[in-house]
């Protein structure tokens, strides 16, 4: 099923958030039609797509009907059940594959894959009971972080453990669910490598993007990352190797920690375009979303050249706390671009949009994007 999907064809997206929206914008720009399936209507992706199907991901009949109407399927968030990917694959290529989704959608499985293949990770242990958690803490040491194994993102379902007295409480906080205990990494920097692998095995990457989090949610991304070149080279090589191992087709993001002694550790893999890659839309020759279109359609990957240093600031629902943000003031800041995702309900912590600033230096880009966000409220 290695046929090329040419412009004019129809791309299917499972999921309907901002990642699907920006994918759909890139796809429509290139002359593709886009269908999206998710529970809900007037979704960020549905507002851009040609067709929006309101169905649950476990409604396999709906998934099959959806698949019959498109030429290739991708997904925009990793919590789509692999059963849905498999049902779709009965009719059309699913890229990346259900296998890649399977490995990366459960933290324990992903960590086991990384460790088994010899990629550098912080010491961890999968735990399924309070007894196992107790043993794992003895082996790994404290401080540690307990993370739910499934359906965790943006730091949801994560709890820091600093003393053995907290074990029972933290085990209750994760809901007695299968979880992964990790040693806390004393990192100097967090960064990600967003990369693509084509149908022909070609590899393209955007270098290292520096990430700063606030309350476990991505706050700022900066390109290029301000870190030593050997660590960037190593992280890119690790990313390429992971994509090879997974026979991956599409865009993927590997999140890393950089330690004080210059080592890189893999934190996690996102099998899709990533929030840290949003700055590629304005700052690179080919955005991560166009790259996803190209990869899943079997087209040549585009140039990833960074045109200017860039910084991206997320806009959470909190920005609306005092009413309508002052968009005009933010857009008066030089080199600033606004992206809103078409969400009507600005709940605190909800990703509503982002700002990107391009400048002559990363320091200037950061200063401008932060200034633009500050004048919103
Ligand atoms: P995650 O959902 O695993 O990406 O975690 C969200 C954020 O929590 C990360 O970007 C880090 O800032 C922090 N974090 C996660 N795991 C660790 C760890 N083992 N050590 C230190 N910080 C961590």
Coordinates of C-alpha atoms and ligand atoms in Angstrom, one line a residue:
X1 CA 0.0 0.0 0.0
X2 CA 2.9 2.4 -0.8
X3 CA 1.0 4.5 -3.3
X4 CA 1.5 8.2 -3.4
X5 CA -1.5 10.4 -2.4
X6 CA -1.5 13.4 -4.7
X7 CA -3.1 16.8 -4.1
X8 CA -6.8 16.6 -4.8
X9 CA -7.1 13.5 -2.7
X10 CA -8.8 13.4 0.7
X11 CA -6.9 13.1 3.9
X12 CA -8.6 11.7 7.1
X13 CA -7.7 12.9 10.6
X14 CA -8.7 11.1 13.7
X15 CA -9.0 13.8 16.4
X16 CA -10.0 17.4 16.0
X17 CA -7.9 19.7 18.2
X18 CA -5.5 22.4 17.2
X19 CA -2.9 19.9 15.8
X20 CA -5.6 18.6 13.4
X21 CA -6.6 22.2 12.6
X22 CA -3.1 23.3 11.6
X23 CA -2.6 20.0 9.7
X24 CA -5.9 20.7 7.8
X25 CA -4.8 24.3 7.0
X26 CA -1.5 23.0 5.5
X27 CA -3.4 20.2 3.6
X28 CA -6.0 22.5 2.2
X29 CA -3.3 25.0 1.1
X30 CA -1.8 22.2 -0.9
X31 CA -5.1 21.3 -2.6
X32 CA -6.1 18.3 -0.5
X33 CA -9.6 17.7 1.0
X34 CA -9.7 17.0 4.7
X35 CA -12.2 14.9 6.7
X36 CA -12.1 14.7 10.5
X37 CA -13.6 12.4 13.0
X38 CA -14.0 13.0 16.7
X39 CA -16.8 13.2 19.3
X40 CA -18.2 16.7 18.8
X41 CA -19.0 19.3 16.3
X42 CA -17.6 22.8 15.4
X43 CA -14.2 21.5 16.6
X44 CA -10.9 23.3 15.8
X45 CA -10.2 20.9 13.0
X46 CA -13.8 20.6 11.9
X47 CA -13.9 24.4 11.3
X48 CA -11.2 24.0 8.6
X49 CA -12.1 20.5 7.3
X50 CA -14.4 19.8 4.4
X51 CA -16.3 17.1 6.4
X52 CA -16.6 16.8 10.1
X53 CA -17.9 13.4 11.5
X54 CA -19.2 13.4 15.1
X55 CA -18.4 9.9 16.4
X56 CA -16.6 8.1 19.2
X57 CA -13.2 6.6 18.5
X58 CA -14.5 3.2 19.7
X59 CA -17.3 3.3 17.2
X60 CA -15.5 1.0 14.7
X61 CA -18.4 1.0 12.2
X62 CA -18.1 4.8 12.1
X63 CA -14.3 4.6 11.7
X64 CA -14.7 2.1 8.8
X65 CA -17.3 4.3 7.1
X66 CA -14.9 7.3 7.6
X67 CA -12.0 5.3 6.2
X68 CA -14.0 4.4 3.0
X69 CA -14.3 8.1 2.2
X70 CA -10.6 9.1 2.4
X71 CA -7.3 8.1 0.8
X72 CA -5.0 8.1 3.8
X73 CA -5.6 8.4 7.5
X74 CA -3.5 10.1 10.2
X75 CA -4.3 11.0 13.8
X76 CA -3.7 14.1 15.8
X77 CA -3.6 12.8 19.3
X78 CA -2.2 9.5 20.5
X79 CA -5.1 8.4 22.7
X80 CA -7.0 7.0 19.7
X81 CA -7.3 3.3 20.4
X82 CA -5.2 1.1 18.2
X83 CA -8.4 -0.9 17.4
X84 CA -9.6 2.3 15.6
X85 CA -6.3 2.5 13.7
X86 CA -6.6 -1.2 12.8
X87 CA -10.2 -0.8 11.6
X88 CA -9.2 2.1 9.4
X89 CA -6.3 0.2 8.0
X90 CA -8.6 -2.4 6.6
X91 CA -9.5 0.2 3.9
X92 CA -6.7 2.8 3.6
X93 CA -3.1 3.4 4.7
X94 CA -2.8 4.7 8.3
X95 CA 0.3 6.7 8.8
X96 CA 2.0 6.6 11.3
X97 CA 1.0 3.0 11.8
X98 CA -1.1 1.4 14.5
X99 CA 2.1 -0.2 15.8
X100 CA 3.8 3.2 16.4
X101 CA 0.7 4.4 18.1
X102 CA 0.6 1.3 20.3
X103 CA 4.2 1.7 21.5
X104 CA 3.9 5.4 22.2
X105 CA 0.4 5.7 23.7
X106 CA 1.2 4.0 26.9
X107 CA 4.0 5.3 29.1
X108 CA 5.1 2.0 30.5
X109 CA 5.3 0.4 27.0
X110 CA 7.1 3.4 25.6
X111 CA 9.7 3.5 28.4
X112 CA 10.2 -0.3 28.0
X113 CA 10.7 0.1 24.3
X114 CA 13.3 2.9 24.9
X115 CA 15.2 1.0 27.6
X116 CA 15.2 -2.3 25.6
X117 CA 16.6 -0.6 22.6
X118 CA 19.3 1.1 24.7
X119 CA 18.2 4.8 24.4
X120 CA 19.2 6.9 27.4
X121 CA 16.3 7.4 29.9
X122 CA 16.1 8.2 33.6
X123 CA 15.8 5.1 35.8
X124 CA 12.1 4.0 35.9
X125 CA 9.9 1.2 36.9
X126 CA 6.4 0.2 35.9
X127 CA 4.2 -0.2 39.0
X128 CA 0.7 -1.8 39.3
X129 CA 0.2 -1.9 43.1
X130 CA 1.2 -0.1 46.3
X131 CA 3.6 -3.0 47.1
X132 CA 5.3 -2.6 43.7
X133 CA 5.5 1.2 44.2
X134 CA 7.2 0.6 47.6
X135 CA 9.8 -1.7 46.0
X136 CA 10.3 0.7 43.1
X137 CA 10.9 3.6 45.4
X138 CA 13.6 1.5 47.2
X139 CA 15.3 0.7 43.9
X140 CA 15.0 4.1 42.2
X141 CA 15.3 6.4 45.2
X142 CA 13.7 9.7 45.9
X143 CA 12.8 12.3 44.7
X144 CA 10.8 10.6 42.0
X145 CA 7.8 11.2 39.9
X146 CA 4.8 8.9 39.6
X147 CA 3.1 9.2 36.2
X148 CA -0.1 7.4 35.1
X149 CA 0.7 4.9 32.4
X150 CA -2.1 5.9 30.0
X151 CA -3.8 9.0 28.8
X152 CA -1.4 11.4 30.5
X153 CA -0.3 14.6 28.7
X154 CA 0.6 18.1 29.7
X155 CA 1.7 16.8 33.1
X156 CA -1.8 15.5 34.0
X157 CA -1.6 12.5 36.2
X158 CA 1.9 13.3 37.5
X159 CA 2.9 13.4 41.2
X160 CA 6.2 14.1 42.8
X161 CA 7.3 11.9 45.6
X162 CA 9.9 13.3 48.1
X163 CA 9.3 11.1 51.1
X164 CA 8.3 7.5 51.7
X165 CA 5.5 8.8 53.9
X166 CA 3.7 10.0 50.8
X167 CA 3.5 6.7 49.0
X168 CA 0.0 5.8 49.9
X169 CA -1.4 9.3 49.2
X170 CA 0.3 9.5 45.8
X171 CA -0.8 6.0 44.9
X172 CA -4.4 7.1 45.6
X173 CA -3.8 10.3 43.6
X174 CA -3.0 8.3 40.5
X175 CA -6.2 6.4 41.1
X176 CA -4.6 3.0 41.9
X177 CA -3.9 2.8 38.1
X178 CA -1.0 1.3 36.4
X179 CA 1.8 3.9 36.5
X180 CA 5.5 4.5 35.9
X181 CA 7.8 5.7 38.6
X182 CA 10.7 7.8 37.4
X183 CA 13.7 9.3 39.1
X184 CA 13.6 13.1 39.0
X185 CA 16.1 14.4 36.5
X186 CA 18.2 17.3 37.6
X187 CA 18.1 18.9 34.1
X188 CA 19.6 22.2 33.0
X189 CA 17.3 22.5 29.9
X190 CA 14.4 20.7 28.3
X191 CA 14.3 20.5 24.5
X192 CA 12.6 18.6 21.8
X193 CA 13.5 17.3 18.3
X194 CA 10.6 17.4 15.9
X195 CA 11.3 15.2 12.9
X196 CA 9.7 13.5 9.9
X197 CA 10.3 10.2 8.1
X198 CA 9.0 9.8 4.6
X199 CA 7.5 6.7 3.0
X200 CA 10.8 6.1 1.3
X201 CA 12.7 6.3 4.7
X202 CA 14.0 9.9 4.1
X203 CA 14.6 11.8 7.4
X204 CA 14.3 15.5 8.1
X205 CA 14.5 17.3 11.4
X206 CA 14.1 20.8 12.8
X207 CA 17.1 20.7 15.1
X208 CA 16.7 21.2 18.8
X209 CA 13.9 23.4 20.1
X210 CA 14.2 24.6 23.7
X211 CA 11.2 24.2 25.9
X212 CA 10.1 25.9 29.1
X213 CA 7.2 24.6 31.1
X214 CA 4.9 26.3 33.6
X215 CA 2.8 24.0 35.8
X216 CA 3.9 21.0 33.6
X217 CA 2.4 22.7 30.5
X218 CA 4.6 24.0 27.7
X219 CA 4.9 27.7 28.1
X220 CA 7.7 28.8 25.7
X221 CA 9.5 27.2 22.9
X222 CA 12.7 28.7 21.4
X223 CA 14.6 27.9 18.2
X224 CA 17.4 27.2 17.9
X225 CA 17.8 25.8 21.4
X226 CA 20.6 27.4 23.4
X227 CA 22.7 24.3 24.1
X228 CA 25.9 22.6 23.1
X229 CA 26.1 21.3 19.5
X230 CA 27.2 17.8 20.4
X231 CA 24.1 17.2 22.5
X232 CA 21.9 18.4 19.6
X233 CA 23.7 16.0 17.2
X234 CA 23.2 13.1 19.7
X235 CA 19.5 13.9 20.2
X236 CA 18.9 14.1 16.4
X237 CA 20.6 10.7 16.0
X238 CA 18.5 9.2 18.7
X239 CA 15.3 10.6 17.1
X240 CA 16.3 9.2 13.7
X241 CA 17.0 5.8 15.2
X242 CA 13.7 5.7 17.1
X243 CA 11.9 6.5 13.8
X244 CA 13.8 3.7 12.0
X245 CA 13.0 1.3 14.8
X246 CA 9.3 2.1 14.6
X247 CA 9.3 2.1 10.7
X248 CA 7.7 5.4 11.3
X249 CA 6.0 7.4 8.5
X250 CA 4.9 11.0 9.5
X251 CA 6.0 13.6 12.0
X252 CA 7.2 12.7 15.5
X253 CA 8.5 14.6 18.5
X254 CA 11.0 13.3 21.0
X255 CA 11.2 15.3 24.2
X256 CA 14.6 15.4 26.0
X257 CA 16.3 16.5 29.1
X258 CA 19.8 18.0 29.0
X259 CA 21.7 17.3 32.2
X260 CA 24.5 19.4 33.7
X261 CA 27.2 17.1 32.4
X262 CA 26.0 17.4 28.8
X263 CA 24.1 14.1 28.6
X264 CA 20.7 13.9 26.9
X265 CA 17.9 11.7 28.3
X266 CA 14.7 10.9 26.4
X267 CA 11.6 12.0 28.4
X268 CA 8.9 10.9 26.0
X269 CA 7.8 10.4 22.4
X270 CA 4.8 12.1 20.8
X271 CA 3.7 10.3 17.6
X272 CA 2.5 13.4 15.9
X273 CA 3.3 17.1 15.3
X274 CA 4.0 18.7 18.6
X275 CA 3.3 22.0 20.4
X276 CA 7.0 22.8 20.5
X277 CA 7.0 22.6 16.7
X278 CA 4.3 25.3 16.2
X279 CA 7.0 27.9 15.6
X280 CA 7.9 26.0 12.4
X281 CA 4.7 27.4 10.9
X282 CA 6.1 30.9 10.8
X283 CA 9.8 30.3 11.1
X284 CA 10.7 27.4 8.7
X285 CA 10.5 26.8 5.0
X286 CA 8.3 23.8 5.6
X287 CA 6.1 23.7 8.7
X288 CA 5.7 20.5 10.8
X289 CA 2.2 20.3 9.5
X290 CA 3.0 20.5 5.8
X291 CA 5.8 18.0 6.6
X292 CA 3.1 15.6 8.1
X293 CA 1.0 16.1 4.9
X294 CA 4.0 15.3 2.7
X295 CA 5.1 12.3 4.8
X296 CA 1.8 10.6 5.0
X297 CA 1.1 11.2 1.3
X298 CA 4.4 9.7 0.2
X299 CA 5.7 13.0 -1.2
X300 CA 9.3 14.3 -0.8
X301 CA 9.9 15.9 2.6
X302 CA 10.3 19.7 2.6
X303 CA 13.3 21.8 3.6
X304 CA 13.3 22.4 7.4
X305 CA 15.5 25.5 7.2
X306 CA 14.9 27.9 10.1
X307 CA 14.5 31.3 8.4
X308 CA 15.0 33.4 11.5
X309 CA 15.4 32.8 15.3
X310 CA 11.9 32.3 16.7
X311 CA 10.0 31.9 20.0
X312 CA 6.5 30.7 20.7
X313 CA 4.4 31.4 23.7
X314 CA 1.3 29.4 24.4
X315 CA -2.0 31.2 25.1
X316 CA -4.0 29.3 27.8
X317 CA -7.6 30.1 28.7
X318 CA -6.2 32.1 31.7
X319 CA -5.4 34.9 29.2
X320 CA -9.2 35.5 29.0
X321 CA -9.6 35.9 32.8
X322 CA -10.2 39.7 32.6
X323 CA -12.2 39.6 29.4
X324 CA -11.3 39.8 25.7
X325 CA -7.5 39.9 25.4
X326 CA -5.9 43.0 23.8
X327 CA -5.0 41.4 20.5
X328 CA -4.3 44.8 18.8
X329 CA -1.6 45.6 21.4
X330 CA 0.1 42.2 21.0
X331 CA 0.0 42.5 17.2
X332 CA 1.8 45.8 17.4
X333 CA 4.9 44.1 18.7
X334 CA 7.4 43.6 15.9
X335 CA 7.6 40.2 14.3
X336 CA 4.7 38.7 16.2
X337 CA 2.2 36.4 14.7
X338 CA -1.1 35.3 16.2
X339 CA -2.7 31.8 16.0
X340 CA -6.0 31.0 17.6
X341 CA -7.6 27.6 17.5
X342 CA -11.3 28.5 17.2
X343 CA -12.2 27.2 20.7
X344 CA -15.1 29.1 22.3
X345 CA -14.6 28.2 26.0
X346 CA -11.4 29.6 27.4
X347 CA -11.1 27.4 30.5
X348 CA -7.9 28.0 32.7
X349 CA -5.1 25.7 31.5
X350 CA -6.8 25.0 28.1
X351 CA -4.6 25.7 25.1
X352 CA -6.5 28.3 23.1
X353 CA -3.8 29.6 20.7
X354 CA -0.2 30.7 20.6
X355 CA 2.0 33.7 19.6
X356 CA 5.2 33.3 17.6
X357 CA 7.8 36.0 17.3
X358 CA 10.6 36.1 14.7
X359 CA 13.7 38.2 15.3
X360 CA 17.4 38.6 14.6
X361 CA 18.4 36.7 17.8
X362 CA 16.7 34.2 20.0
X363 CA 16.9 36.6 22.9
X364 CA 15.0 39.2 21.0
X365 CA 12.4 36.7 19.8
X366 CA 11.8 35.6 23.4
X367 CA 11.6 39.2 24.6
X368 CA 9.1 40.1 21.9
X369 CA 6.9 37.1 22.3
X370 CA 6.8 37.5 26.1
X371 CA 6.1 41.2 25.7
X372 CA 3.3 40.5 23.3
X373 CA 1.7 38.0 25.6
X374 CA 2.0 40.3 28.6
X375 CA 0.1 43.1 26.9
X376 CA -2.8 40.8 26.2
X377 CA -4.1 41.1 29.7
Ligands
LIG1 P1 5.7 14.7 30.7 O1 4.2 14.7 30.7 O2 6.3 13.4 31.1 O3 6.3 15.3 29.5 O4 6.2 15.7 31.9 C1 5.8 17.1 31.9 C2 6.9 17.9 32.5 O5 7.2 17.5 33.8 C3 8.3 17.7 31.8 O6 8.4 18.5 30.6 C4 9.2 18.1 32.9 O7 9.2 19.5 33.0 C5 8.6 17.5 34.1 N1 9.1 16.1 34.3 C6 8.6 15.0 33.8 N2 9.3 13.9 34.1 C7 10.4 14.4 34.9 C8 11.5 13.8 35.5 N3 11.7 12.5 35.5 N4 12.4 14.6 36.1 C9 12.2 15.9 36.2 N5 11.2 16.6 35.6 C10 10.3 15.8 34.9

